[in-house]
Amino acid sequence: MESLDKTLVSSWCNVRSNVPHSYIQPPENRPVGNYVTSTQKAIPVIDLGSHDRDDITKQILKASEEYGFFQVINHGVSKDLMDETLNIIKEFHALSPKEKVEECSKDPNKSCKLYASHDKIYNIDVNFWKDTILHPCPPSGKYMEYWPEKPAKYREVVGKYTRELNKLAHKILKLICEGLGLDPEYFQGSLSGAPVMLGHHYPPCPDPSLTLGVGKHKDPTIITLLLQEEGIQGLQVLKDNEWIGVVPIPNAFVVNIGLLLQIVTNGRVVGAEHRAVTNSSISRRSVAYFIYPSIESVIGPAQALINGSTSKTYKTMPYDEFLKQYYKKGPDGPKFEQELL
Ligand SMILES: O=C(O)CCC(=O)C(=O)O
Ligand SMILES: [Fe+2]
């Protein structure tokens, strides 16, 4: 087997003028595949700085019910910290392949991971055009000793950033709870106990029509907050059989409802399928903050949301069982969701 440093997309893509076979998507999954791409539509943008809490709650709920995606502005995280974080992730991916591997190999239990394409726990055959660093980032600081020490400020910047994002994620979850009539603290405990950060790097691709940066999926999270680099598009959301481009707005976060929140709310809010496309001229970075439950959690609809409901309810199951199924089913989301009912 080839060593990891050689498999990173960024380590070989500069010296190739074509897309290797294992990175070519089947025709139906290519950027121009089964569905049209809309250049007109956009996901909602919500101003969290507004003083009308009721109005913010309504907007968040509407966007979460209709799109499963929205962007937030005036969210309280400083522009400097957002820029510093994107820069640190950019600098990390610009290190030599050997350095990157070394910086992500400090934990014998492999809590910090570096991989090309996708985490191999997924059952997916075709590769994606990206490299990713992934590690847990609980506000307690646990696992931080296994994060990279290069670039020099990695732990300081990413530590500060992930603590801020934890607060923002809980602020948004509280608003969703308020809108649904759930206890505002519903997600405070183990359901949000294992946050993870992913720093993605999508190098330029010689033929973006054949590849994807990441294929169509719903996140197996409660909620995801995504920071995208300004001026470079890549993220697309599937809505009513159309791909909608998520244009980066300065100082905004993209918020995405995860499949687990869909289950907990018994389908009141929906996780939307999304993907990232590549481009031929410029590399793109994004930083995803995933709110994952602690592994011992049980996932199922909140009692308050099934009382009196006549519709089908999602199954309740141990979270580790959910994960096993999710990874085994791979990208076939809709079929998997049917089995969760
Ligand atoms: O980079 C992006 O725009 C999307 C990343 C994503 O979907 C994910 O990390 O789950
Ligand atoms: Fe995602």
Coordinates of C-alpha atoms and ligand atoms in Angstrom, one line a residue:
M1 CA 0.0 0.0 0.0
E2 CA 1.2 3.5 -0.8
S3 CA 2.2 5.6 2.2
L4 CA -0.3 8.3 3.3
D5 CA 2.0 11.2 2.4
K6 CA 2.0 10.0 -1.3
T7 CA -1.7 9.5 -1.5
L8 CA -2.6 13.1 -0.4
V9 CA -4.2 14.8 -3.4
S10 CA -2.1 17.9 -2.9
S11 CA 1.1 15.8 -3.1
W12 CA 0.6 14.5 -6.6
C13 CA -2.0 16.8 -8.3
N14 CA 0.5 19.4 -9.5
V15 CA 2.4 16.8 -11.5
R16 CA -0.6 15.3 -13.3
S17 CA -2.5 16.8 -16.2
N18 CA -5.4 14.4 -16.0
V19 CA -7.8 12.9 -13.4
P20 CA -6.7 9.5 -12.2
H21 CA -9.3 6.8 -12.9
S22 CA -10.2 6.3 -9.2
Y23 CA -11.2 9.9 -9.0
I24 CA -13.6 9.9 -12.0
Q25 CA -17.2 9.9 -10.8
P26 CA -19.8 7.8 -12.6
P27 CA -21.8 9.9 -15.1
E28 CA -24.9 10.2 -12.8
N29 CA -22.8 11.7 -10.0
R30 CA -20.8 14.2 -12.0
P31 CA -21.3 18.0 -11.4
V32 CA -23.5 18.1 -14.4
G33 CA -25.3 14.8 -13.8
N34 CA -28.9 14.0 -12.9
Y35 CA -30.0 17.4 -11.6
V36 CA -29.9 20.9 -12.9
T37 CA -27.8 23.5 -11.2
S38 CA -29.6 26.8 -10.4
T39 CA -27.7 30.1 -10.7
Q40 CA -30.7 32.1 -9.5
K41 CA -31.6 30.5 -6.2
A42 CA -29.9 31.0 -2.8
I43 CA -30.3 29.6 0.7
P44 CA -31.7 32.0 3.3
V45 CA -29.4 34.4 5.2
I46 CA -30.3 35.1 8.8
D47 CA -29.1 38.1 10.8
L48 CA -28.5 36.9 14.4
G49 CA -27.7 40.4 15.5
S50 CA -31.4 41.5 15.2
H51 CA -33.1 42.3 18.5
D52 CA -36.3 40.6 17.6
R53 CA -35.6 37.1 19.0
D54 CA -39.1 35.8 18.0
D55 CA -38.4 36.8 14.4
I56 CA -34.9 35.1 14.4
T57 CA -36.5 32.0 15.8
K58 CA -39.2 32.0 13.1
Q59 CA -36.6 32.5 10.3
I60 CA -34.3 29.7 11.6
L61 CA -37.2 27.3 11.9
K62 CA -38.5 28.1 8.4
A63 CA -35.1 27.7 6.9
S64 CA -34.5 24.5 8.8
E65 CA -37.9 23.1 7.7
E66 CA -37.6 24.1 4.0
Y67 CA -33.9 23.9 3.2
G68 CA -32.0 22.4 6.1
F69 CA -29.4 25.0 5.3
F70 CA -29.0 28.7 5.9
Q71 CA -26.2 31.3 6.4
V72 CA -25.9 33.4 9.6
I73 CA -24.4 36.9 9.8
N74 CA -23.7 39.1 12.9
H75 CA -23.2 35.8 14.9
G76 CA -20.7 37.2 17.4
V77 CA -17.5 35.4 16.2
S78 CA -14.9 37.9 15.3
K79 CA -13.8 38.4 11.7
D80 CA -10.1 38.2 12.9
L81 CA -10.6 34.8 14.4
M82 CA -12.4 33.5 11.3
D83 CA -9.6 34.8 9.1
E84 CA -6.9 33.4 11.4
T85 CA -8.5 30.0 11.4
L86 CA -8.8 29.8 7.6
N87 CA -5.2 30.9 7.4
I88 CA -4.0 28.3 9.8
I89 CA -5.8 25.6 7.9
K90 CA -4.3 26.9 4.7
E91 CA -0.8 27.0 6.2
F92 CA -1.3 23.5 7.6
H93 CA -2.2 22.1 4.1
A94 CA 0.8 24.0 2.6
L95 CA 3.3 22.0 4.8
S96 CA 5.2 19.2 3.2
P97 CA 3.3 15.9 3.0
K98 CA 5.7 14.3 5.4
E99 CA 5.3 17.1 8.0
K100 CA 1.5 16.9 7.7
V101 CA 1.5 13.2 8.3
E102 CA 3.9 13.6 11.3
E103 CA 1.7 16.4 12.8
C104 CA -1.3 14.2 12.6
S105 CA 0.3 11.1 14.1
K106 CA 0.7 12.1 17.7
D107 CA -2.2 10.1 19.1
P108 CA -1.7 6.3 19.2
N109 CA -5.5 6.1 19.3
K110 CA -5.6 8.2 16.1
S111 CA -8.0 10.8 17.3
C112 CA -6.4 13.3 14.9
K113 CA -6.6 12.1 11.3
L114 CA -5.3 13.2 8.0
Y115 CA -6.7 11.6 4.9
A116 CA -7.1 12.1 1.2
S117 CA -10.6 11.8 -0.4
H118 CA -12.7 10.5 2.5
D119 CA -12.4 8.8 5.8
K120 CA -12.0 5.1 4.9
I121 CA -14.7 4.2 7.5
Y122 CA -17.2 5.1 4.7
N123 CA -18.2 2.5 2.2
I124 CA -17.4 4.5 -0.9
D125 CA -15.5 3.3 -4.0
V126 CA -14.7 6.5 -6.0
N127 CA -12.4 9.0 -4.5
F128 CA -13.0 12.7 -3.8
W129 CA -10.7 15.5 -4.8
K130 CA -9.7 16.8 -1.4
D131 CA -7.4 16.3 1.6
T132 CA -8.8 16.7 5.2
I133 CA -7.5 17.1 8.7
L134 CA -10.0 15.9 11.3
H135 CA -9.8 15.9 15.1
P136 CA -12.1 16.1 18.2
C137 CA -12.3 19.6 19.7
P138 CA -14.4 19.5 22.9
P139 CA -14.4 22.9 24.9
S140 CA -12.7 21.0 27.7
G141 CA -9.5 21.0 25.7
K142 CA -9.3 17.2 25.8
Y143 CA -7.3 15.8 22.8
M144 CA -5.6 19.1 22.1
E145 CA -2.3 17.6 23.0
Y146 CA -2.7 15.5 19.8
W147 CA -3.4 18.4 17.5
P148 CA -0.6 19.6 15.2
E149 CA 2.1 21.8 16.6
K150 CA 2.8 23.2 13.1
P151 CA 1.9 25.8 12.1
A152 CA 3.1 27.2 15.4
K153 CA -0.2 28.8 16.4
Y154 CA -2.4 25.9 15.3
R155 CA -3.5 24.9 18.8
E156 CA -4.0 28.5 20.1
V157 CA -6.1 29.6 17.1
V158 CA -8.1 26.4 16.6
G159 CA -8.6 26.1 20.3
K160 CA -10.1 29.6 20.5
Y161 CA -12.1 29.1 17.3
T162 CA -13.7 25.8 18.3
R163 CA -14.7 27.2 21.8
E164 CA -16.4 30.1 20.0
L165 CA -18.1 27.8 17.6
N166 CA -19.4 25.6 20.4
K167 CA -21.1 28.7 21.9
L168 CA -22.5 29.6 18.5
A169 CA -23.8 26.1 17.8
H170 CA -25.6 26.0 21.2
K171 CA -27.1 29.5 20.6
I172 CA -28.6 28.2 17.3
L173 CA -29.7 24.9 18.8
K174 CA -31.5 26.9 21.6
L175 CA -33.3 29.0 19.0
I176 CA -34.4 25.8 17.2
C177 CA -35.6 24.3 20.5
E178 CA -37.6 27.5 21.3
G179 CA -39.2 27.4 17.8
L180 CA -40.2 23.7 18.3
G181 CA -41.3 24.0 21.9
L182 CA -38.5 21.8 23.1
D183 CA -36.6 22.4 26.4
P184 CA -34.0 25.0 25.4
E185 CA -31.3 22.8 27.1
Y186 CA -32.3 19.7 25.2
F187 CA -28.9 19.5 23.3
Q188 CA -26.7 20.7 26.2
G189 CA -25.5 17.2 27.4
S190 CA -24.4 14.1 25.7
L191 CA -26.3 14.9 22.4
S192 CA -23.6 17.5 21.7
G193 CA -20.8 15.9 23.7
A194 CA -18.3 15.1 21.0
P195 CA -17.6 18.0 18.6
V196 CA -15.2 17.5 15.8
M197 CA -13.4 19.9 13.4
L198 CA -12.5 19.2 9.8
G199 CA -10.2 21.3 7.8
H200 CA -10.7 20.6 4.1
H201 CA -8.4 21.5 1.2
Y202 CA -9.6 21.1 -2.4
P203 CA -6.7 21.6 -4.8
P204 CA -7.4 22.7 -8.4
C205 CA -8.5 19.9 -10.6
P206 CA -7.5 19.5 -14.2
D207 CA -11.1 18.5 -15.2
P208 CA -13.8 19.5 -12.6
S209 CA -16.5 18.1 -14.8
L210 CA -15.4 14.6 -13.9
T211 CA -14.8 14.9 -10.2
L212 CA -16.3 16.0 -6.9
G213 CA -14.6 17.5 -3.8
V214 CA -17.1 15.7 -1.7
G215 CA -20.1 13.7 -3.0
K216 CA -23.8 14.1 -2.2
H217 CA -24.4 13.4 1.5
K218 CA -26.2 14.5 4.7
D219 CA -23.9 15.1 7.7
P220 CA -24.3 12.4 10.4
T221 CA -24.4 15.3 12.9
I222 CA -26.8 17.3 15.1
I223 CA -25.7 20.4 13.4
T224 CA -22.8 21.6 11.3
L225 CA -21.2 25.1 11.0
L226 CA -19.1 25.7 8.0
L227 CA -16.7 28.4 7.3
Q228 CA -15.8 28.9 3.6
E229 CA -13.1 30.9 2.0
E230 CA -14.4 34.1 0.4
G231 CA -14.6 34.5 -3.4
I232 CA -14.3 30.7 -4.1
Q233 CA -17.5 28.7 -4.7
G234 CA -17.8 25.0 -4.3
L235 CA -20.6 24.0 -1.9
Q236 CA -24.0 23.1 -3.4
V237 CA -27.2 22.1 -1.7
L238 CA -29.9 19.9 -3.2
K239 CA -33.3 21.3 -3.0
D240 CA -36.3 20.2 -5.1
N241 CA -34.1 18.4 -7.5
E242 CA -31.9 21.4 -8.1
W243 CA -28.4 22.1 -7.0
I244 CA -28.2 25.5 -5.3
G245 CA -24.7 27.1 -5.0
V246 CA -23.9 28.4 -1.5
V247 CA -22.1 31.7 -2.4
P248 CA -19.7 32.6 0.4
I249 CA -20.8 35.8 2.2
P250 CA -18.1 37.8 4.0
N251 CA -18.1 36.9 7.8
A252 CA -20.9 34.4 7.5
F253 CA -21.2 30.8 8.6
V254 CA -23.1 28.2 6.7
V255 CA -25.4 26.3 9.1
N256 CA -26.5 22.8 8.1
I257 CA -29.0 20.7 9.9
G258 CA -27.6 17.2 10.4
L259 CA -29.4 13.9 9.9
L260 CA -29.4 13.3 13.7
L261 CA -31.4 16.6 14.3
Q262 CA -33.8 15.4 11.7
I263 CA -34.3 12.2 13.7
V264 CA -34.5 14.0 17.1
T265 CA -37.1 16.4 15.8
N266 CA -39.0 13.5 14.1
G267 CA -38.6 15.2 10.8
R268 CA -39.7 18.7 11.8
V269 CA -36.4 20.0 10.5
V270 CA -34.6 18.3 7.7
G271 CA -31.0 17.6 6.9
A272 CA -30.3 18.6 3.3
E273 CA -28.1 16.7 0.9
H274 CA -25.0 18.7 -0.2
R275 CA -21.7 18.3 -2.1
A276 CA -18.6 20.2 -3.1
V277 CA -17.5 20.7 -6.7
T278 CA -13.9 21.5 -7.7
N279 CA -12.5 24.1 -10.0
S280 CA -9.5 24.1 -12.3
S281 CA -7.8 27.4 -11.3
I282 CA -7.7 27.9 -7.6
S283 CA -7.6 25.8 -4.4
R284 CA -10.4 26.1 -1.9
R285 CA -10.4 25.6 1.9
S286 CA -13.3 25.1 4.2
V287 CA -13.5 24.5 8.0
A288 CA -16.4 22.3 9.2
Y289 CA -17.5 22.2 12.9
F290 CA -19.5 19.1 13.6
I291 CA -21.7 18.8 16.7
Y292 CA -21.6 15.0 17.3
P293 CA -23.2 13.2 20.3
S294 CA -21.0 11.3 22.7
I295 CA -20.7 7.8 21.6
E296 CA -22.8 6.3 24.5
S297 CA -25.8 8.5 23.5
V298 CA -29.2 7.1 22.4
I299 CA -30.7 8.7 19.3
G300 CA -34.4 9.0 18.8
P301 CA -37.2 11.5 18.5
A302 CA -37.8 13.8 21.5
Q303 CA -40.9 12.7 23.4
A304 CA -42.3 16.2 23.3
L305 CA -42.4 16.0 19.5
I306 CA -44.0 12.6 19.0
N307 CA -46.8 13.1 21.6
G308 CA -50.0 13.3 19.6
S309 CA -48.2 12.8 16.2
T310 CA -50.0 10.7 13.7
S311 CA -47.1 10.4 11.3
K312 CA -44.5 7.7 11.4
T313 CA -41.8 8.2 14.0
Y314 CA -38.1 7.6 13.6
K315 CA -36.6 4.6 15.5
T316 CA -34.7 5.1 18.7
M317 CA -31.3 3.4 18.6
P318 CA -27.8 3.6 20.2
Y319 CA -25.8 6.2 18.5
D320 CA -22.9 3.8 17.7
E321 CA -25.5 1.5 15.9
F322 CA -26.7 4.5 13.9
L323 CA -23.1 5.3 12.9
K324 CA -22.4 1.7 11.8
Q325 CA -25.4 1.7 9.6
Y326 CA -24.6 5.2 8.2
Y327 CA -21.1 4.2 7.2
K328 CA -22.1 0.9 5.8
K329 CA -24.9 2.4 3.6
G330 CA -22.4 5.0 2.3
P331 CA -23.8 7.7 0.1
D332 CA -27.2 6.1 -0.5
G333 CA -28.9 8.5 1.9
P334 CA -32.6 8.3 1.0
K335 CA -32.7 4.5 1.2
F336 CA -30.9 4.6 4.6
E337 CA -33.4 7.2 5.9
Q338 CA -36.3 4.9 5.0
E339 CA -34.8 2.2 7.2
L340 CA -34.7 4.7 10.1
L341 CA -38.4 5.0 10.1
Ligands
LIG1 O1 -16.3 22.0 2.0 C1 -17.5 22.1 1.9 O2 -18.1 23.0 1.3 C2 -18.4 21.0 2.4 C3 -17.9 20.1 3.4 C4 -18.8 19.1 3.9 O3 -19.9 18.9 3.4 C5 -18.5 18.3 5.2 O4 -17.5 18.5 5.8 O5 -19.4 17.5 5.6
FE2 FE -21.2 17.8 4.8

